[in-house]
mmCIF file of C-alpha atoms in Angstrom:
data_model
loop_
_atom_site.group_PDB
_atom_site.id
_atom_site.type_symbol
_atom_site.label_atom_id
_atom_site.label_comp_id
_atom_site.label_asym_id
_atom_site.label_seq_id
_atom_site.Cartn_x
_atom_site.Cartn_y
_atom_site.Cartn_z
ATOM 1 C CA MET A 1 0.105 0.124 -0.249
ATOM 2 C CA LYS A 2 2.555 2.534 0.901
ATOM 3 C CA ARG A 3 4.001 2.710 -2.523
ATOM 4 C CA PHE A 4 0.500 4.178 -3.741
ATOM 5 C CA PHE A 5 0.430 7.339 -1.358
ATOM 6 C CA GLN A 6 2.125 9.577 0.648
ATOM 7 C CA PRO A 7 2.878 9.891 4.328
ATOM 8 C CA VAL A 8 0.970 11.641 6.231
ATOM 9 C CA GLU A 9 2.724 14.516 8.780
ATOM 10 C CA LYS A 10 3.031 13.356 12.178
ATOM 11 C CA ASP A 11 0.330 15.497 13.586
ATOM 12 C CA GLY A 12 -2.307 13.708 11.163
ATOM 13 C CA SER A 13 -2.716 16.495 8.725
ATOM 14 C CA ALA A 14 -1.983 16.595 5.163
ATOM 15 C CA LYS A 15 0.254 18.885 2.879
ATOM 16 C CA LYS A 16 -2.051 21.919 2.262
ATOM 17 C CA PRO A 17 -2.101 21.899 -1.609
ATOM 18 C CA ALA A 18 -1.364 24.787 -3.738
ATOM 19 C CA ILE A 19 -4.786 26.604 -5.353
ATOM 20 C CA SER A 20 -4.355 27.673 -8.467
ATOM 21 C CA PRO A 21 -2.987 30.969 -9.701
ATOM 22 C CA SER A 22 -5.676 33.630 -8.822
ATOM 23 C CA LYS A 23 -6.570 36.255 -5.791
ATOM 24 C CA LYS A 24 -7.950 33.855 -2.820
ATOM 25 C CA ASP A 25 -7.876 34.919 0.486
ATOM 26 C CA LYS A 26 -7.213 31.908 2.709
ATOM 27 C CA ASP A 27 -8.209 32.224 6.727
ATOM 28 C CA GLU A 28 -5.737 31.011 9.284
ATOM 29 C CA ASN A 29 -6.446 27.734 8.811
ATOM 30 C CA GLY A 30 -5.624 27.891 5.084
ATOM 31 C CA GLU A 31 -9.354 27.131 3.837
ATOM 32 C CA ILE A 32 -10.702 29.159 1.608
ATOM 33 C CA SER A 33 -12.803 32.436 3.001
ATOM 34 C CA GLU A 34 -16.248 32.643 1.771
ATOM 35 C CA ASP A 35 -15.812 36.424 0.540
ATOM 36 C CA SER A 36 -12.953 35.416 -2.058
ATOM 37 C CA THR A 37 -14.739 31.839 -3.382
ATOM 38 C CA THR A 38 -16.502 33.800 -6.871
ATOM 39 C CA LYS A 39 -17.015 31.111 -8.980
ATOM 40 C CA GLU A 40 -18.886 27.737 -8.815
ATOM 41 C CA PRO A 41 -18.214 24.276 -9.333
ATOM 42 C CA LEU A 42 -19.082 22.989 -13.149
ATOM 43 C CA LYS A 43 -17.737 19.319 -12.938
ATOM 44 C CA PHE A 44 -18.922 16.591 -10.930
ATOM 45 C CA LEU A 45 -18.547 13.040 -10.501
ATOM 46 C CA THR A 46 -21.213 10.587 -8.640
ATOM 47 C CA TRP A 47 -19.981 7.074 -7.509
ATOM 48 C CA ASN A 48 -21.485 4.169 -5.902
ATOM 49 C CA ALA A 49 -18.001 2.658 -4.863
ATOM 50 C CA ASN A 50 -19.468 -0.658 -3.182
ATOM 51 C CA SER A 51 -17.384 0.296 -0.278
ATOM 52 C CA PHE A 52 -15.106 3.036 -0.893
ATOM 53 C CA LEU A 53 -12.491 1.325 1.766
ATOM 54 C CA LEU A 54 -11.845 -1.825 -0.657
ATOM 55 C CA ARG A 55 -11.489 0.604 -3.539
ATOM 56 C CA VAL A 56 -8.937 2.239 -1.522
ATOM 57 C CA LYS A 57 -7.739 -1.432 -0.870
ATOM 58 C CA ASN A 58 -7.964 -2.909 -4.191
ATOM 59 C CA ASN A 59 -8.463 -0.351 -7.160
ATOM 60 C CA TRP A 60 -7.303 2.874 -5.893
ATOM 61 C CA PRO A 61 -4.527 3.551 -8.695
ATOM 62 C CA GLU A 62 -6.602 3.158 -11.355
ATOM 63 C CA PHE A 63 -9.634 5.475 -9.764
ATOM 64 C CA THR A 64 -7.295 7.991 -8.823
ATOM 65 C CA ASN A 65 -6.138 8.092 -12.525
ATOM 66 C CA PHE A 66 -9.593 8.634 -13.358
ATOM 67 C CA VAL A 67 -10.151 11.373 -11.345
ATOM 68 C CA THR A 68 -6.935 12.801 -12.170
ATOM 69 C CA SER A 69 -7.958 12.964 -15.875
ATOM 70 C CA PHE A 70 -11.349 14.159 -15.528
ATOM 71 C CA ASP A 71 -10.223 16.754 -12.730
ATOM 72 C CA PRO A 72 -14.231 16.988 -10.964
ATOM 73 C CA ASP A 73 -14.723 20.040 -8.832
ATOM 74 C CA VAL A 74 -17.527 17.905 -6.635
ATOM 75 C CA ILE A 75 -17.002 14.136 -5.996
ATOM 76 C CA ALA A 76 -20.438 12.234 -4.410
ATOM 77 C CA ILE A 77 -19.749 8.851 -3.225
ATOM 78 C CA GLN A 78 -22.288 6.320 -2.240
ATOM 79 C CA GLU A 79 -21.887 2.914 -0.210
ATOM 80 C CA VAL A 80 -19.150 4.233 1.884
ATOM 81 C CA ARG A 81 -19.527 1.403 4.265
ATOM 82 C CA MET A 82 -17.037 2.721 6.842
ATOM 83 C CA PRO A 83 -18.733 2.665 10.387
ATOM 84 C CA ALA A 84 -19.784 6.125 12.427
ATOM 85 C CA ALA A 85 -17.351 6.785 14.945
ATOM 86 C CA GLY A 86 -18.262 6.202 18.500
ATOM 87 C CA SER A 87 -17.534 3.279 21.044
ATOM 88 C CA LYS A 88 -19.717 0.526 22.204
ATOM 89 C CA GLY A 89 -22.993 1.501 23.643
ATOM 90 C CA ALA A 90 -21.887 5.332 23.267
ATOM 91 C CA PRO A 91 -23.894 8.187 20.774
ATOM 92 C CA LYS A 92 -22.317 7.824 17.142
ATOM 93 C CA ASN A 93 -21.160 10.486 15.080
ATOM 94 C CA PRO A 94 -21.877 9.981 11.690
ATOM 95 C CA ALA A 95 -19.752 12.457 10.154
ATOM 96 C CA GLU A 96 -16.430 11.486 11.678
ATOM 97 C CA LEU A 97 -14.890 7.613 11.193
ATOM 98 C CA LYS A 98 -14.686 5.098 13.680
ATOM 99 C CA ASP A 99 -11.227 4.667 15.296
ATOM 100 C CA ASP A 100 -11.670 4.043 18.751
ATOM 101 C CA ASN A 101 -10.161 0.439 18.411
ATOM 102 C CA SER A 102 -6.931 -0.911 16.577
ATOM 103 C CA SER A 103 -9.037 -2.273 13.450
ATOM 104 C CA SER A 104 -10.996 0.661 12.969
ATOM 105 C CA ARG A 105 -8.005 2.430 13.502
ATOM 106 C CA ALA A 106 -5.778 0.898 10.925
ATOM 107 C CA GLU A 107 -8.631 1.247 8.650
ATOM 108 C CA LYS A 108 -9.412 4.976 9.079
ATOM 109 C CA GLN A 109 -5.487 5.199 8.510
ATOM 110 C CA ILE A 110 -5.396 3.393 5.517
ATOM 111 C CA MET A 111 -8.557 6.005 4.233
ATOM 112 C CA MET A 112 -6.681 8.832 5.591
ATOM 113 C CA ARG A 113 -3.184 8.519 3.908
ATOM 114 C CA ALA A 114 -5.453 7.701 0.360
ATOM 115 C CA LEU A 115 -7.246 10.861 0.937
ATOM 116 C CA SER A 116 -4.002 12.888 1.974
ATOM 117 C CA SER A 117 -2.115 12.037 -1.671
ATOM 118 C CA PRO A 118 -2.771 13.954 -4.997
ATOM 119 C CA PRO A 119 -5.322 14.643 -6.216
ATOM 120 C CA PHE A 120 -7.899 13.889 -3.097
ATOM 121 C CA GLN A 121 -5.557 16.188 -0.908
ATOM 122 C CA ASN A 122 -7.240 19.381 -3.164
ATOM 123 C CA TYR A 123 -10.554 18.677 -1.500
ATOM 124 C CA ARG A 124 -12.283 19.039 1.324
ATOM 125 C CA VAL A 125 -14.250 15.717 2.206
ATOM 126 C CA TRP A 126 -17.900 15.349 4.326
ATOM 127 C CA TRP A 127 -18.937 12.364 5.642
ATOM 128 C CA SER A 128 -22.364 10.951 6.532
ATOM 129 C CA LEU A 129 -21.939 7.280 8.012
ATOM 130 C CA SER A 130 -24.133 3.998 9.315
ATOM 131 C CA ASP A 131 -23.433 2.964 12.980
ATOM 132 C CA SER A 132 -22.144 -0.069 11.339
ATOM 133 C CA LYS A 133 -20.225 -1.174 7.887
ATOM 134 C CA TYR A 134 -23.528 -0.345 5.861
ATOM 135 C CA ALA A 135 -24.520 2.148 3.417
ATOM 136 C CA GLY A 136 -23.080 6.006 4.213
ATOM 137 C CA THR A 137 -22.464 8.823 1.715
ATOM 138 C CA ALA A 138 -19.237 11.252 1.317
ATOM 139 C CA LEU A 139 -18.808 14.491 -0.838
ATOM 140 C CA PHE A 140 -15.653 16.231 -1.565
ATOM 141 C CA VAL A 141 -15.443 19.596 -2.582
ATOM 142 C CA LYS A 142 -12.403 21.363 -3.983
ATOM 143 C CA LYS A 143 -10.862 23.346 -1.482
ATOM 144 C CA CYS A 144 -11.456 26.292 -4.150
ATOM 145 C CA PHE A 145 -15.511 25.856 -3.691
ATOM 146 C CA GLN A 146 -16.405 26.616 -0.415
ATOM 147 C CA PRO A 147 -20.052 25.453 0.107
ATOM 148 C CA LYS A 148 -22.490 27.940 1.811
ATOM 149 C CA SER A 149 -23.494 25.116 4.005
ATOM 150 C CA VAL A 150 -23.815 21.210 4.111
ATOM 151 C CA PHE A 151 -26.830 19.493 6.049
ATOM 152 C CA PHE A 152 -26.772 15.336 5.892
ATOM 153 C CA ASN A 153 -30.456 15.437 5.941
ATOM 154 C CA LEU A 154 -33.852 16.243 3.765
ATOM 155 C CA ASP A 155 -35.151 18.271 6.342
ATOM 156 C CA LYS A 156 -31.936 21.236 6.385
ATOM 157 C CA LYS A 157 -31.572 20.458 10.449
ATOM 158 C CA ALA A 158 -28.368 21.421 11.494
ATOM 159 C CA SER A 159 -26.371 17.776 12.728
ATOM 160 C CA LYS A 160 -28.830 15.428 11.757
ATOM 161 C CA HIS A 161 -28.149 12.836 9.706
ATOM 162 C CA GLU A 162 -30.035 10.696 7.516
ATOM 163 C CA THR A 163 -31.021 7.365 8.875
ATOM 164 C CA ASP A 164 -28.007 4.805 7.830
ATOM 165 C CA GLY A 165 -26.493 8.312 6.185
ATOM 166 C CA ARG A 166 -27.850 8.413 2.876
ATOM 167 C CA VAL A 167 -27.912 12.037 2.455
ATOM 168 C CA ILE A 168 -25.319 14.927 1.979
ATOM 169 C CA LEU A 169 -26.585 18.461 0.611
ATOM 170 C CA ALA A 170 -24.104 20.967 -0.070
ATOM 171 C CA GLU A 171 -25.594 24.786 -0.978
ATOM 172 C CA PHE A 172 -23.601 26.672 -3.401
ATOM 173 C CA GLU A 173 -24.537 30.465 -4.273
ATOM 174 C CA THR A 174 -26.907 29.508 -7.208
ATOM 175 C CA PHE A 175 -27.493 26.027 -6.877
ATOM 176 C CA ARG A 176 -27.804 22.911 -4.312
ATOM 177 C CA VAL A 177 -26.086 19.607 -4.429
ATOM 178 C CA LEU A 178 -27.713 16.709 -3.421
ATOM 179 C CA ASN A 179 -25.990 13.387 -3.202
ATOM 180 C CA THR A 180 -28.531 10.444 -1.960
ATOM 181 C CA TYR A 181 -27.871 6.876 -1.841
ATOM 182 C CA VAL A 182 -31.400 5.851 -2.625
ATOM 183 C CA PRO A 183 -32.901 2.878 -0.213
ATOM 184 C CA ASN A 184 -33.457 -0.141 -2.221
ATOM 185 C CA ASN A 185 -36.800 -1.571 -2.186
ATOM 186 C CA GLY A 186 -35.331 -5.152 -1.405
ATOM 187 C CA TRP A 187 -36.962 -8.568 -2.011
ATOM 188 C CA THR A 188 -38.881 -9.568 1.412
ATOM 189 C CA GLU A 189 -41.803 -7.799 3.676
ATOM 190 C CA GLU A 190 -39.723 -8.755 7.086
ATOM 191 C CA GLU A 191 -37.424 -5.973 6.152
ATOM 192 C CA ASN A 192 -40.488 -3.198 5.385
ATOM 193 C CA SER A 193 -38.332 -2.160 2.328
ATOM 194 C CA PHE A 194 -41.065 -1.330 0.345
ATOM 195 C CA PRO A 195 -42.978 1.166 2.566
ATOM 196 C CA ARG A 196 -39.741 2.215 3.136
ATOM 197 C CA ARG A 197 -39.077 3.178 -0.752
ATOM 198 C CA ARG A 198 -42.680 4.752 -0.842
ATOM 199 C CA LYS A 199 -41.710 6.918 2.431
ATOM 200 C CA TRP A 200 -38.288 7.979 0.974
ATOM 201 C CA ASP A 201 -39.918 9.245 -2.650
ATOM 202 C CA LYS A 202 -42.619 11.117 -0.988
ATOM 203 C CA ARG A 203 -40.010 12.794 1.116
ATOM 204 C CA ILE A 204 -38.055 13.584 -1.622
ATOM 205 C CA LEU A 205 -40.768 14.914 -3.625
ATOM 206 C CA GLU A 206 -41.375 16.934 -0.656
ATOM 207 C CA PHE A 207 -37.719 18.573 -0.372
ATOM 208 C CA VAL A 208 -38.068 19.064 -4.206
ATOM 209 C CA LEU A 209 -41.083 20.831 -4.273
ATOM 210 C CA GLN A 210 -40.166 22.886 -1.124
ATOM 211 C CA ASN A 211 -36.572 23.885 -1.848
ATOM 212 C CA SER A 212 -37.225 25.275 -5.659
ATOM 213 C CA ASP A 213 -35.969 28.722 -4.862
ATOM 214 C CA LYS A 214 -32.588 27.743 -6.098
ATOM 215 C CA PRO A 215 -31.633 25.113 -9.091
ATOM 216 C CA LEU A 216 -30.863 21.379 -7.790
ATOM 217 C CA ILE A 217 -28.240 19.113 -9.099
ATOM 218 C CA TRP A 218 -29.310 15.648 -7.486
ATOM 219 C CA CYS A 219 -27.106 12.960 -8.100
ATOM 220 C CA GLY A 220 -26.128 9.628 -6.470
ATOM 221 C CA ASP A 221 -27.213 5.598 -6.680
ATOM 222 C CA LEU A 222 -31.079 6.827 -7.050
ATOM 223 C CA ASN A 223 -32.061 2.589 -7.324
ATOM 224 C CA VAL A 224 -34.167 2.989 -10.128
ATOM 225 C CA SER A 225 -34.354 2.771 -13.740
ATOM 226 C CA HIS A 226 -36.926 4.687 -14.889
ATOM 227 C CA GLU A 227 -37.379 3.563 -18.220
ATOM 228 C CA GLU A 228 -37.329 0.189 -20.371
ATOM 229 C CA ILE A 229 -34.414 2.126 -22.115
ATOM 230 C CA ASP A 230 -32.557 1.701 -19.141
ATOM 231 C CA VAL A 231 -32.189 -1.579 -18.353
ATOM 232 C CA SER A 232 -30.851 -4.185 -20.773
ATOM 233 C CA HIS A 233 -33.247 -7.474 -20.611
ATOM 234 C CA PRO A 234 -36.745 -5.398 -19.788
ATOM 235 C CA GLU A 235 -38.935 -8.421 -19.934
ATOM 236 C CA PHE A 236 -36.030 -10.179 -17.416
ATOM 237 C CA PHE A 237 -36.095 -7.695 -14.775
ATOM 238 C CA SER A 238 -40.214 -6.916 -15.008
ATOM 239 C CA ALA A 239 -40.438 -10.881 -14.380
ATOM 240 C CA ALA A 240 -37.711 -11.143 -11.625
ATOM 241 C CA LYS A 241 -37.974 -13.114 -8.211
ATOM 242 C CA GLN A 242 -35.484 -14.255 -5.567
ATOM 243 C CA ASN A 243 -36.562 -17.922 -4.815
ATOM 244 C CA GLY A 244 -40.387 -16.904 -6.181
ATOM 245 C CA TYR A 245 -41.249 -14.422 -3.712
ATOM 246 C CA VAL A 246 -43.529 -12.225 -5.166
ATOM 247 C CA PRO A 247 -43.993 -8.597 -2.776
ATOM 248 C CA PRO A 248 -47.230 -8.803 -0.349
ATOM 249 C CA ASN A 249 -49.228 -5.559 -0.102
ATOM 250 C CA LYS A 250 -52.146 -5.740 2.029
ATOM 251 C CA GLU A 251 -52.739 -2.449 2.973
ATOM 252 C CA ASP A 252 -53.317 -1.261 -0.811
ATOM 253 C CA GLY A 253 -54.409 -4.387 -2.673
ATOM 254 C CA THR A 254 -53.873 -6.673 -5.830
ATOM 255 C CA ILE A 255 -52.986 -3.488 -8.480
ATOM 256 C CA LEU A 256 -50.427 -2.085 -6.441
ATOM 257 C CA MET A 257 -49.122 -5.301 -5.268
ATOM 258 C CA MET A 258 -48.273 -6.016 -8.846
ATOM 259 C CA GLN A 259 -46.969 -2.567 -9.626
ATOM 260 C CA ASP A 260 -44.059 -3.958 -7.085
ATOM 261 C CA CYS A 261 -43.323 -7.310 -9.015
ATOM 262 C CA GLY A 262 -40.147 -7.357 -10.372
ATOM 263 C CA GLN A 263 -36.853 -6.325 -9.632
ATOM 264 C CA PRO A 264 -36.122 -3.886 -6.955
ATOM 265 C CA GLY A 265 -35.229 -0.739 -8.654
ATOM 266 C CA PHE A 266 -37.644 -1.422 -11.883
ATOM 267 C CA THR A 267 -40.962 -1.842 -10.983
ATOM 268 C CA LEU A 268 -43.984 0.042 -12.023
ATOM 269 C CA ALA A 269 -44.541 1.796 -8.574
ATOM 270 C CA GLU A 270 -40.952 2.856 -8.632
ATOM 271 C CA ARG A 271 -40.892 4.240 -12.101
ATOM 272 C CA LYS A 272 -43.937 5.647 -11.971
ATOM 273 C CA ARG A 273 -43.045 7.671 -8.755
ATOM 274 C CA PHE A 274 -39.487 8.638 -10.345
ATOM 275 C CA GLY A 275 -41.796 9.938 -13.443
ATOM 276 C CA ASN A 276 -43.671 12.166 -10.919
ATOM 277 C CA ILE A 277 -40.848 13.540 -8.823
ATOM 278 C CA LEU A 278 -39.180 14.717 -11.852
ATOM 279 C CA LYS A 279 -42.803 15.955 -13.759
ATOM 280 C CA GLN A 280 -43.536 17.818 -10.761
ATOM 281 C CA GLY A 281 -40.390 19.076 -9.156
ATOM 282 C CA LYS A 282 -39.427 20.239 -13.368
ATOM 283 C CA LEU A 283 -36.099 17.867 -13.295
ATOM 284 C CA ILE A 284 -34.260 16.474 -16.229
ATOM 285 C CA ASP A 285 -32.605 13.675 -16.369
ATOM 286 C CA ALA A 286 -28.879 15.012 -17.629
ATOM 287 C CA TYR A 287 -27.572 11.615 -19.050
ATOM 288 C CA ARG A 288 -31.120 10.929 -21.315
ATOM 289 C CA LEU A 289 -31.275 14.181 -22.411
ATOM 290 C CA LEU A 290 -27.710 14.235 -24.129
ATOM 291 C CA HIS A 291 -28.157 10.064 -24.823
ATOM 292 C CA GLU A 292 -31.770 9.535 -26.306
ATOM 293 C CA GLU A 293 -31.283 6.359 -28.069
ATOM 294 C CA LYS A 294 -30.247 2.871 -26.128
ATOM 295 C CA ASP A 295 -27.021 2.286 -25.771
ATOM 296 C CA THR A 296 -26.371 -1.720 -24.869
ATOM 297 C CA GLU A 297 -22.717 -1.468 -24.286
ATOM 298 C CA ARG A 298 -22.109 1.900 -22.458
ATOM 299 C CA GLY A 299 -25.456 2.886 -21.315
ATOM 300 C CA PHE A 300 -25.892 1.228 -17.953
ATOM 301 C CA SER A 301 -24.200 2.131 -14.438
ATOM 302 C CA TRP A 302 -25.032 -1.175 -13.054
ATOM 303 C CA SER A 303 -24.002 -4.780 -14.184
ATOM 304 C CA GLY A 304 -24.952 -7.869 -12.344
ATOM 305 C CA ASN A 305 -22.522 -10.755 -11.350
ATOM 306 C CA PRO A 306 -20.602 -11.883 -14.345
ATOM 307 C CA ILE A 307 -21.474 -15.486 -13.121
ATOM 308 C CA GLY A 308 -25.002 -16.620 -12.644
ATOM 309 C CA LYS A 309 -28.531 -15.238 -13.826
ATOM 310 C CA TYR A 310 -27.267 -11.366 -13.595
ATOM 311 C CA ARG A 311 -24.487 -12.147 -16.279
ATOM 312 C CA GLY A 312 -24.776 -9.641 -19.065
ATOM 313 C CA LYS A 313 -27.874 -8.126 -16.992
ATOM 314 C CA ARG A 314 -27.242 -3.872 -16.715
ATOM 315 C CA MET A 315 -29.195 -0.937 -15.237
ATOM 316 C CA ARG A 316 -28.977 2.639 -15.097
ATOM 317 C CA ILE A 317 -29.610 3.512 -11.661
ATOM 318 C CA ASP A 318 -26.848 6.261 -10.850
ATOM 319 C CA TYR A 319 -28.051 9.638 -12.425
ATOM 320 C CA PHE A 320 -27.435 13.600 -12.284
ATOM 321 C CA ILE A 321 -31.215 14.568 -12.411
ATOM 322 C CA VAL A 322 -30.973 18.728 -12.352
ATOM 323 C CA SER A 323 -33.442 21.553 -12.562
ATOM 324 C CA GLU A 324 -35.154 22.914 -15.899
ATOM 325 C CA LYS A 325 -33.534 25.999 -15.154
ATOM 326 C CA LEU A 326 -30.095 24.208 -15.927
ATOM 327 C CA LYS A 327 -30.612 22.830 -18.952
ATOM 328 C CA ASP A 328 -29.016 24.791 -21.672
ATOM 329 C CA ARG A 329 -25.966 24.474 -19.392
ATOM 330 C CA ILE A 330 -25.722 20.974 -19.802
ATOM 331 C CA LEU A 331 -22.313 20.229 -22.094
ATOM 332 C CA ALA A 332 -21.899 16.214 -21.373
ATOM 333 C CA CYS A 333 -23.441 13.664 -19.080
ATOM 334 C CA GLU A 334 -21.232 10.297 -19.258
ATOM 335 C CA ILE A 335 -21.347 6.617 -17.776
ATOM 336 C CA HIS A 336 -17.659 6.021 -17.819
ATOM 337 C CA GLY A 337 -17.930 1.642 -17.826
ATOM 338 C CA GLN A 338 -19.135 -1.243 -20.025
ATOM 339 C CA GLY A 339 -18.908 -4.643 -20.727
ATOM 340 C CA ILE A 340 -19.511 -8.131 -18.998
ATOM 341 C CA GLU A 341 -15.721 -7.658 -18.031
ATOM 342 C CA LEU A 342 -17.002 -4.054 -15.983
ATOM 343 C CA LYS A 343 -14.222 -2.379 -17.274
ATOM 344 C CA GLY A 344 -14.106 1.333 -15.643
ATOM 345 C CA PHE A 345 -15.919 -0.032 -12.700
ATOM 346 C CA TYR A 346 -13.056 -0.095 -10.485
ATOM 347 C CA GLY A 347 -13.815 -3.061 -8.246
ATOM 348 C CA SER A 348 -17.521 -1.971 -8.050
ATOM 349 C CA ASP A 349 -20.420 -3.527 -9.123
ATOM 350 C CA HIS A 350 -21.305 0.441 -10.324
ATOM 351 C CA CYS A 351 -19.401 2.488 -12.517
ATOM 352 C CA PRO A 352 -18.799 6.298 -12.537
ATOM 353 C CA VAL A 353 -21.085 8.561 -14.282
ATOM 354 C CA THR A 354 -20.191 12.760 -14.912
ATOM 355 C CA LEU A 355 -21.784 15.909 -15.456
ATOM 356 C CA VAL A 356 -20.208 19.038 -16.866
ATOM 357 C CA LEU A 357 -22.078 22.610 -16.844
ATOM 358 C CA SER A 358 -21.194 25.827 -19.007
ATOM 359 C CA GLU A 359 -20.382 28.532 -17.174
ATOM 360 C CA ALA A 360 -23.639 30.733 -16.143
ATOM 361 C CA SER A 361 -23.905 34.039 -17.614
ATOM 362 C CA PRO A 362 -24.216 37.106 -15.173
ATOM 363 C CA LYS A 363 -27.968 37.222 -16.260
ATOM 364 C CA SER A 364 -28.837 33.428 -16.250
ATOM 365 C CA ARG A 365 -27.439 33.287 -12.825
ATOM 366 C CA GLU A 366 -29.856 35.694 -11.656
ATOM 367 C CA SER A 367 -32.716 34.029 -13.155
ATOM 368 C CA GLU A 368 -32.108 30.814 -12.005
ATOM 369 C CA ILE A 369 -32.099 31.912 -8.611
ATOM 370 C CA SER A 370 -35.086 34.353 -9.156
ATOM 371 C CA SER A 371 -37.151 32.372 -11.270
#
């Protein structure tokens, strides 16, 4: 591992990166002051890492090269899968990595060494973590782009974190960036996965409608494939079952039960709710806006296990959803993985997705906020 990472300084702090030439003021801690931050992020990357720590251990050089090449201003990570700080029986701190025993300290050191090396040393990171090695999100923002505020819940309440660390919301001058790891519909009634997902979709819709004062960039693993074009084998996913499982729905009747059948993420009920969120929230699927035709090789962000019935079966469940106000500024939105060999997946079962916006003109800045 050492050959990939630069040593961490003895006091635990990483060497401060040099900001590109500009007249930006720093405070006494080396952070960019609010007055000096005049530009907004334009390049975004989202990735479900399927355990960020495992990617650091096993796939870091490849992913580092990708980040260096694309040079995103904002990186949204899902499925961090590192536990929150706090000893056994004590309250947890979802904003900090666990380090109260030898095993967690060793894991945290591995992560911090990786993030103290280029290019990640140029970013500030926010964590929202589960109590165990489950779910969790992270948000990296270049230090030259200072968010006005960062929340970890859809209610925008200070210090509150969503269950399992599923949300990080960063507010910038002219738009908001929402990083989410949306709960999966699942297969079993015991986990209450179907009611949980319906509740989540309702809350997301409420959030979008209540925060329409600024444009939104919503990204992450949204665990839904909106249309048939978004899966490789629509008939397979529509009829998919696990051990013959058919979801019961005692409260809503047979019609909704049938809408809950199929592959989690591709049930009719989920897809309809997602479409309603986009319509009511005046939101656009950035990738589909630029890629109208089905791409059977590069058009999916998740790929099933190369062994078994999911071999070659793929879904697009990782998105950049943006407000219609930003439509004319979308320059590119790309999926960076392909094939049964999972090229560009960097060890995960998801591949990165990127978004590039053009700079806003002074007039468009005003209209995006005020309209």
